[in-house]
């Protein structure tokens, strides 16, 4: 009997380990996110201390393989750090469930695990953003994705995580048919209501507003190659702070002229809003002044909005040598805003780039209210919620990815479009350029890794959708879930 029990435990852990790998950043399988907690909860509730230690080790290994293997561009230290971070984080909800869950209790005990999972995802999002969120695995399942317009990202995480807890509860209480039928009906009704809400929203509240033609333009600058070729120089910046930048790092005249030519080409094709990818150019102070002067001339002559995005040499008084910047030029030739990227990668960007102020710039136009953030900014829901509160209609998000996070990173951005009710244009320097409406539908996409094309066109709705204010719903959901499982589960 003991041998059979060990075999069962081993198979449960193996299935769960495989599932953890299956819904990480490298392999994004929706079904794995639903089934993995089913196996791991069954394992963790029956195992001893040695089993929990084995489970923890499996989580670290699975985190290293699925969440960093292809994503971190070969940086071993970050592979290990991310594996440990996600391994520990993924273990905590199971530990909480093991400590608080009691068999033969009511259906409310199924809330312990998903509430703990939501709490951990929420805390991780405050530190690193929403990378690794269970909700992102449900991309392309548009009816389920619509629920985040009400609950935010964590509502979808809760629904998916709850499934495994419910199935385990049903199995443990299988002798009490009346009780388990009631519990199964509760989950089934919630599941169906979520699906029905999404289906109704997609069918009857799809974008009906007028559209505007937009263009996403990709530059020739590869910032990753520049940093690799100039690794010694960038290491000096990290150690010594701001000092002179050698001319060889800045973009040459041909790269600048290419961006201007592509912008003119987009205006000739009828685009009224044009956005460049993140760090489409690397410019010194003189180049910035010259470039913006030429862009203003194009905008004024063609009566278009142009969002430039580049890495610029900062002022001598700045603490760090670069600004990751975007500048909106309006049809009257005036500057609509200047924005500095606020959420910086902790190892690649933060040591050499001056951070922004976490305020989303907006401007009202004949094509709706425009807003702007840059790439990694989109992973912080509390920050992006500013756009929802300001009723931004079209969000412009210059980005720069790499093969390991393509197309995942672009797909993640679509969840924020649903959550905040705006349409999204995301030009990408190396990865998937994409345009989404506020229901997460792909309106256009172009993989810059597999095509020589440098311009993507799309027609975006100019009217946003109303979503419930997450300033109170999300936080109520998070705190009340946490309080409920502590109140109900503690003896």
Coordinates of C-alpha atoms in Angstrom, one line a residue, residues 4-409:
X4 CA 1.2 2.4 -4.3
X5 CA 0.9 5.7 -2.4
X6 CA 4.4 6.8 -3.3
X7 CA 3.8 5.9 -6.9
X8 CA 0.6 8.0 -6.9
X9 CA 2.4 10.9 -5.3
X10 CA 5.2 10.7 -7.7
X11 CA 2.8 10.7 -10.7
X12 CA 0.9 13.7 -9.3
X13 CA 4.1 15.7 -8.8
X14 CA 5.3 14.7 -12.3
X15 CA 2.1 15.8 -13.9
X16 CA 2.1 19.1 -11.9
X17 CA 5.8 19.7 -12.8
X18 CA 5.0 19.2 -16.5
X19 CA 2.1 21.5 -16.2
X20 CA 4.2 24.2 -14.6
X21 CA 6.6 24.1 -17.5
X22 CA 3.6 24.1 -19.9
X23 CA 2.2 27.5 -18.9
X24 CA 5.3 29.5 -18.3
X25 CA 6.7 32.2 -20.5
X26 CA 8.3 29.8 -23.1
X27 CA 5.3 27.5 -23.6
X28 CA 2.0 29.2 -23.1
X29 CA -0.6 26.4 -22.9
X30 CA -4.0 27.5 -21.6
X31 CA -5.1 24.0 -20.6
X32 CA -1.9 23.5 -18.5
X33 CA -2.9 26.5 -16.3
X34 CA -6.2 24.9 -15.5
X35 CA -4.9 21.4 -14.8
X36 CA -1.7 22.0 -13.0
X37 CA -3.2 23.0 -9.6
X38 CA -5.5 20.0 -9.8
X39 CA -2.5 17.7 -9.6
X40 CA -0.3 19.7 -7.3
X41 CA -3.0 20.4 -4.7
X42 CA -3.7 16.6 -4.6
X43 CA 0.0 16.0 -4.0
X44 CA 0.7 18.7 -1.5
X45 CA -2.4 17.9 0.7
X46 CA -1.3 14.3 1.2
X47 CA 2.5 14.6 1.3
X48 CA 4.9 14.9 4.3
X49 CA 7.7 17.4 4.8
X50 CA 10.0 15.6 2.4
X51 CA 7.3 15.9 -0.3
X52 CA 7.0 19.6 0.2
X53 CA 10.7 20.1 -0.1
X54 CA 10.6 18.0 -3.3
X55 CA 7.7 20.2 -4.5
X56 CA 9.7 23.3 -3.8
X57 CA 12.7 22.1 -5.7
X58 CA 10.4 21.1 -8.6
X59 CA 8.9 24.6 -8.6
X60 CA 12.3 26.3 -8.8
X61 CA 13.4 24.0 -11.6
X62 CA 10.2 24.5 -13.5
X63 CA 10.4 28.3 -13.0
X64 CA 14.0 28.3 -14.3
X65 CA 13.0 26.3 -17.4
X66 CA 9.7 27.7 -18.3
X67 CA 10.0 31.3 -17.2
X68 CA 13.5 32.2 -18.1
X69 CA 15.1 29.6 -20.4
X70 CA 14.5 31.6 -23.7
X71 CA 13.4 34.8 -22.2
X72 CA 16.5 36.2 -20.6
X73 CA 18.8 36.1 -23.6
X74 CA 21.3 33.7 -22.0
X75 CA 22.0 35.7 -18.8
X76 CA 22.6 32.8 -16.4
X77 CA 22.4 34.9 -13.3
X78 CA 18.9 36.0 -14.2
X79 CA 17.9 32.5 -15.1
X80 CA 18.8 31.4 -11.6
X81 CA 17.3 34.4 -9.9
X82 CA 14.0 34.2 -11.8
X83 CA 13.8 30.5 -11.2
X84 CA 14.2 31.1 -7.4
X85 CA 11.8 34.0 -7.4
X86 CA 9.0 32.3 -9.3
X87 CA 9.7 29.0 -7.6
X88 CA 9.3 30.6 -4.2
X89 CA 6.3 32.6 -5.3
X90 CA 4.6 29.6 -6.9
X91 CA 5.1 27.5 -3.8
X92 CA 3.5 30.0 -1.3
X93 CA -0.1 29.5 -2.4
X94 CA 0.2 25.8 -2.0
X95 CA 1.9 26.2 1.4
X96 CA -1.0 28.5 2.5
X97 CA -3.5 25.9 1.3
X98 CA -1.7 23.1 3.1
X99 CA -1.7 25.1 6.4
X100 CA -5.3 26.3 6.2
X101 CA -7.3 23.8 4.2
X102 CA -9.3 21.2 6.2
X103 CA -11.0 18.2 4.6
X104 CA -14.7 17.7 5.2
X105 CA -15.3 21.4 5.4
X106 CA -17.8 23.4 3.3
X107 CA -17.4 24.5 -0.3
X108 CA -16.0 27.9 0.9
X109 CA -12.7 26.1 1.6
X110 CA -12.1 25.9 -2.2
X111 CA -11.5 29.7 -2.0
X112 CA -8.3 29.4 0.0
X113 CA -6.0 28.4 -2.9
X114 CA -7.3 30.8 -5.6
X115 CA -7.4 33.7 -3.1
X116 CA -3.8 32.9 -2.1
X117 CA -2.7 32.7 -5.7
X118 CA -4.3 36.1 -6.4
X119 CA -2.6 37.6 -3.4
X120 CA 0.8 36.4 -4.6
X121 CA 0.2 37.6 -8.2
X122 CA -0.8 41.0 -6.9
X123 CA 2.3 41.3 -4.8
X124 CA 4.6 40.1 -7.6
X125 CA 2.9 42.7 -9.9
X126 CA 3.8 45.5 -7.6
X127 CA 7.5 44.5 -7.9
X128 CA 8.1 43.0 -11.4
X129 CA 4.8 43.6 -13.1
X130 CA 2.4 41.0 -14.5
X131 CA 5.1 38.7 -16.0
X132 CA 4.1 35.1 -15.5
X133 CA 0.4 35.8 -14.6
X134 CA -1.9 32.8 -15.0
X135 CA -4.4 35.1 -16.7
X136 CA -2.1 35.6 -19.7
X137 CA -2.3 31.9 -20.6
X138 CA -5.9 32.4 -21.6
X139 CA -4.9 34.7 -24.6
X140 CA -7.2 34.0 -27.6
X141 CA -10.0 32.8 -25.4
X142 CA -11.8 36.1 -25.9
X143 CA -15.0 35.3 -24.0
X144 CA -13.1 34.5 -20.9
X145 CA -10.7 37.5 -21.3
X146 CA -13.6 40.0 -21.2
X147 CA -14.1 39.4 -17.4
X148 CA -11.0 41.5 -16.8
X149 CA -12.9 44.6 -17.9
X150 CA -14.8 44.1 -14.6
X151 CA -12.4 42.4 -12.2
X152 CA -9.0 43.2 -13.7
X153 CA -6.4 40.6 -14.5
X154 CA -6.6 38.9 -11.2
X155 CA -10.3 37.9 -11.7
X156 CA -9.3 35.6 -14.5
X157 CA -6.4 34.2 -12.5
X158 CA -8.9 33.5 -9.7
X159 CA -11.3 31.6 -12.0
X160 CA -8.5 29.4 -13.5
X161 CA -6.9 28.7 -10.1
X162 CA -10.2 27.9 -8.5
X163 CA -10.9 25.0 -10.9
X164 CA -8.2 22.7 -9.4
X165 CA -9.4 23.4 -5.9
X166 CA -13.0 22.6 -6.7
X167 CA -12.1 19.3 -8.4
X168 CA -10.0 18.2 -5.4
X169 CA -12.8 19.2 -3.0
X170 CA -15.3 17.2 -5.1
X171 CA -13.0 14.1 -5.0
X172 CA -12.4 14.4 -1.2
X173 CA -16.1 14.7 -0.5
X174 CA -17.3 12.2 -3.1
X175 CA -19.3 10.3 -0.4
X176 CA -21.5 13.3 0.2
X177 CA -23.3 13.5 -3.2
X178 CA -25.8 16.2 -2.2
X179 CA -23.0 18.4 -0.9
X180 CA -20.7 18.1 -3.9
X181 CA -23.5 18.6 -6.4
X182 CA -24.2 21.9 -4.7
X183 CA -20.6 22.9 -4.9
X184 CA -20.2 21.8 -8.5
X185 CA -23.3 23.8 -9.4
X186 CA -21.8 26.9 -7.8
X187 CA -18.6 26.7 -9.8
X188 CA -20.4 25.8 -13.0
X189 CA -22.8 28.8 -12.7
X190 CA -19.9 31.2 -12.1
X191 CA -18.0 29.7 -15.0
X192 CA -21.0 30.0 -17.3
X193 CA -21.8 33.5 -16.2
X194 CA -18.2 34.6 -17.0
X195 CA -18.4 33.0 -20.4
X196 CA -21.9 34.4 -21.0
X197 CA -20.8 37.9 -20.0
X198 CA -17.8 37.7 -22.4
X199 CA -19.9 36.3 -25.3
X200 CA -22.5 39.1 -24.8
X201 CA -19.8 41.8 -24.6
X202 CA -18.2 40.5 -27.8
X203 CA -21.5 40.1 -29.7
X204 CA -23.4 43.2 -28.7
X205 CA -20.8 45.7 -27.5
X206 CA -18.2 45.4 -30.2
X207 CA -16.5 48.6 -31.4
X208 CA -19.0 50.5 -33.6
X209 CA -17.3 53.9 -33.6
X210 CA -15.5 55.6 -36.5
X211 CA -12.0 54.4 -37.0
X212 CA -8.7 56.2 -37.8
X213 CA -5.9 54.9 -39.9
X214 CA -2.7 54.4 -37.9
X215 CA 0.9 53.3 -38.7
X216 CA 3.6 51.6 -36.6
X217 CA 7.1 52.2 -37.9
X218 CA 10.1 50.1 -37.2
X219 CA 13.6 51.6 -37.2
X220 CA 17.0 50.1 -38.0
X221 CA 18.6 50.4 -34.6
X222 CA 19.2 47.2 -32.6
X223 CA 19.8 48.4 -29.1
X224 CA 20.7 44.9 -27.9
X225 CA 23.5 44.6 -30.5
X226 CA 24.7 48.1 -29.6
X227 CA 24.9 47.2 -25.9
X228 CA 26.6 43.9 -26.7
X229 CA 29.2 45.5 -29.0
X230 CA 29.8 48.3 -26.5
X231 CA 29.5 46.2 -23.4
X232 CA 32.6 47.7 -21.7
X233 CA 31.4 51.2 -22.3
X234 CA 27.9 50.4 -20.8
X235 CA 29.6 48.7 -17.8
X236 CA 31.4 51.9 -17.1
X237 CA 28.1 53.8 -17.2
X238 CA 26.7 51.4 -14.6
X239 CA 29.7 51.9 -12.3
X240 CA 30.4 55.6 -12.8
X241 CA 27.1 57.2 -13.8
X242 CA 26.8 60.0 -16.4
X243 CA 29.8 60.8 -18.5
X244 CA 30.6 61.5 -22.2
X245 CA 29.1 59.1 -24.8
X246 CA 31.4 58.2 -27.7
X247 CA 30.0 59.3 -31.1
X248 CA 30.1 55.8 -32.5
X249 CA 27.1 54.8 -30.3
X250 CA 24.8 57.4 -31.8
X251 CA 22.6 56.7 -34.9
X252 CA 24.1 57.7 -38.2
X253 CA 22.4 60.0 -40.6
X254 CA 21.1 57.2 -42.8
X255 CA 19.2 55.6 -39.9
X256 CA 17.6 59.0 -39.1
X257 CA 16.7 59.7 -42.7
X258 CA 15.2 56.2 -43.0
X259 CA 12.8 56.9 -40.1
X260 CA 11.8 60.2 -41.7
X261 CA 11.2 58.6 -45.1
X262 CA 9.1 55.9 -43.6
X263 CA 7.1 58.5 -41.7
X264 CA 6.4 60.4 -45.0
X265 CA 5.5 57.1 -46.6
X266 CA 2.9 56.4 -43.9
X267 CA 1.4 59.8 -44.3
X268 CA 1.1 59.3 -48.1
X269 CA -0.8 56.1 -47.4
X270 CA -3.3 58.0 -45.3
X271 CA -2.2 57.3 -41.8
X272 CA -3.3 60.1 -39.4
X273 CA -1.5 58.7 -36.3
X274 CA 2.1 57.4 -36.6
X275 CA 4.1 55.8 -33.9
X276 CA 7.8 54.7 -33.9
X277 CA 9.1 51.7 -32.0
X278 CA 11.0 52.1 -28.7
X279 CA 14.6 53.3 -29.2
X280 CA 14.2 53.5 -32.9
X281 CA 17.2 55.8 -32.8
X282 CA 20.1 56.7 -30.4
X283 CA 20.6 60.4 -30.5
X284 CA 22.9 63.1 -29.0
X285 CA 21.4 66.4 -27.9
X286 CA 22.1 68.1 -31.3
X287 CA 20.6 65.2 -33.2
X288 CA 17.4 65.4 -31.1
X289 CA 16.9 69.1 -31.8
X290 CA 17.4 68.5 -35.6
X291 CA 15.2 65.4 -35.7
X292 CA 12.3 67.1 -34.0
X293 CA 12.5 70.1 -36.2
X294 CA 12.1 67.9 -39.3
X295 CA 9.3 65.8 -37.7
X296 CA 7.4 69.0 -36.9
X297 CA 7.7 70.0 -40.6
X298 CA 6.2 66.7 -41.7
X299 CA 3.4 66.9 -39.1
X300 CA 2.5 70.4 -40.0
X301 CA 2.6 69.8 -43.8
X302 CA 0.6 66.5 -43.6
X303 CA -1.7 67.4 -40.6
X304 CA -0.9 64.2 -38.7
X305 CA 0.2 63.1 -35.2
X306 CA 3.7 61.6 -35.0
X307 CA 5.0 59.8 -31.9
X308 CA 8.8 59.6 -32.1
X309 CA 10.6 57.3 -29.7
X310 CA 14.4 57.2 -29.1
X311 CA 17.2 56.9 -26.6
X312 CA 18.7 60.3 -26.1
X313 CA 21.8 61.7 -24.4
X314 CA 20.6 63.2 -21.1
X315 CA 21.7 66.6 -19.8
X316 CA 25.1 66.8 -18.0
X317 CA 23.3 67.4 -14.7
X318 CA 21.3 64.1 -14.9
X319 CA 22.4 61.2 -12.8
X320 CA 22.5 58.7 -15.7
X321 CA 23.6 59.1 -19.3
X322 CA 20.4 58.3 -21.2
X323 CA 16.7 59.0 -21.4
X324 CA 14.3 56.4 -23.0
X325 CA 12.0 59.0 -24.5
X326 CA 8.9 59.5 -26.6
X327 CA 7.7 62.9 -28.0
X328 CA 4.3 63.5 -29.6
X329 CA 4.3 66.1 -32.4
X330 CA 0.8 67.4 -33.3
X331 CA -0.6 68.6 -36.6
X332 CA 0.1 72.2 -35.7
X333 CA 3.8 71.4 -35.3
X334 CA 3.7 71.8 -31.6
X335 CA 4.9 69.3 -29.0
X336 CA 1.9 67.4 -27.4
X337 CA 4.1 65.8 -24.7
X338 CA 7.5 64.5 -23.8
X339 CA 7.5 61.2 -21.9
X340 CA 10.2 59.3 -20.2
X341 CA 9.9 55.5 -19.7
X342 CA 8.9 55.0 -16.1
X343 CA 9.2 51.2 -15.5
X344 CA 12.8 50.3 -16.2
X345 CA 14.3 46.8 -16.4
X346 CA 16.2 46.5 -13.1
X347 CA 19.5 45.2 -14.6
X348 CA 19.5 46.3 -18.3
X349 CA 17.9 49.8 -18.0
X350 CA 17.8 51.1 -14.5
X351 CA 21.6 51.6 -14.1
X352 CA 22.0 53.8 -17.2
X353 CA 18.6 55.4 -17.9
X354 CA 16.8 58.1 -16.0
X355 CA 13.3 57.0 -14.9
X356 CA 10.1 58.9 -15.7
X357 CA 7.5 60.0 -13.2
X358 CA 4.8 57.3 -13.7
X359 CA 2.3 59.8 -15.1
X360 CA 0.6 58.9 -18.4
X361 CA 0.5 61.9 -20.8
X362 CA -2.7 62.4 -22.8
X363 CA -4.0 64.8 -25.4
X364 CA -7.5 65.3 -26.8
X365 CA -7.6 65.1 -30.6
X366 CA -10.2 64.7 -33.4
X367 CA -9.4 61.0 -33.2
X368 CA -10.2 60.7 -29.5
X369 CA -7.9 61.0 -26.5
X370 CA -4.4 59.7 -27.1
X371 CA -2.1 58.3 -24.4
X372 CA 1.4 56.9 -24.3
X373 CA 3.7 54.6 -22.3
X374 CA 6.7 52.6 -23.3
X375 CA 7.1 48.8 -23.4
X376 CA 7.6 47.5 -19.9
X377 CA 5.4 50.2 -18.4
X378 CA 2.4 48.1 -19.6
X379 CA 3.1 45.4 -17.1
X380 CA 2.0 47.5 -14.1
X381 CA -1.8 47.6 -13.9
X382 CA -2.0 50.2 -11.2
X383 CA 0.0 52.6 -13.4
X384 CA -1.8 51.8 -16.6
X385 CA -5.1 52.3 -14.8
X386 CA -4.5 56.0 -15.2
X387 CA -5.4 55.6 -18.8
X388 CA -8.7 54.0 -18.0
X389 CA -9.6 56.7 -15.5
X390 CA -8.7 59.4 -18.1
X391 CA -10.8 57.7 -20.7
X392 CA -7.9 57.2 -23.1
X393 CA -9.3 56.1 -26.5
X394 CA -6.0 55.1 -28.2
X395 CA -2.9 54.1 -26.4
X396 CA 0.5 54.3 -28.2
X397 CA 3.1 51.9 -26.8
X398 CA 6.5 52.0 -28.5
X399 CA 8.3 48.7 -27.6
X400 CA 11.4 46.7 -28.2
X401 CA 11.3 42.9 -27.6
X402 CA 13.5 40.0 -28.6
X403 CA 12.8 36.4 -30.0
X404 CA 12.4 34.8 -26.5
X405 CA 9.4 37.0 -25.6
X406 CA 7.8 37.1 -29.0
X407 CA 4.8 37.1 -29.4
X408 CA 4.0 36.8 -25.7
X409 CA 4.9 40.3 -24.8

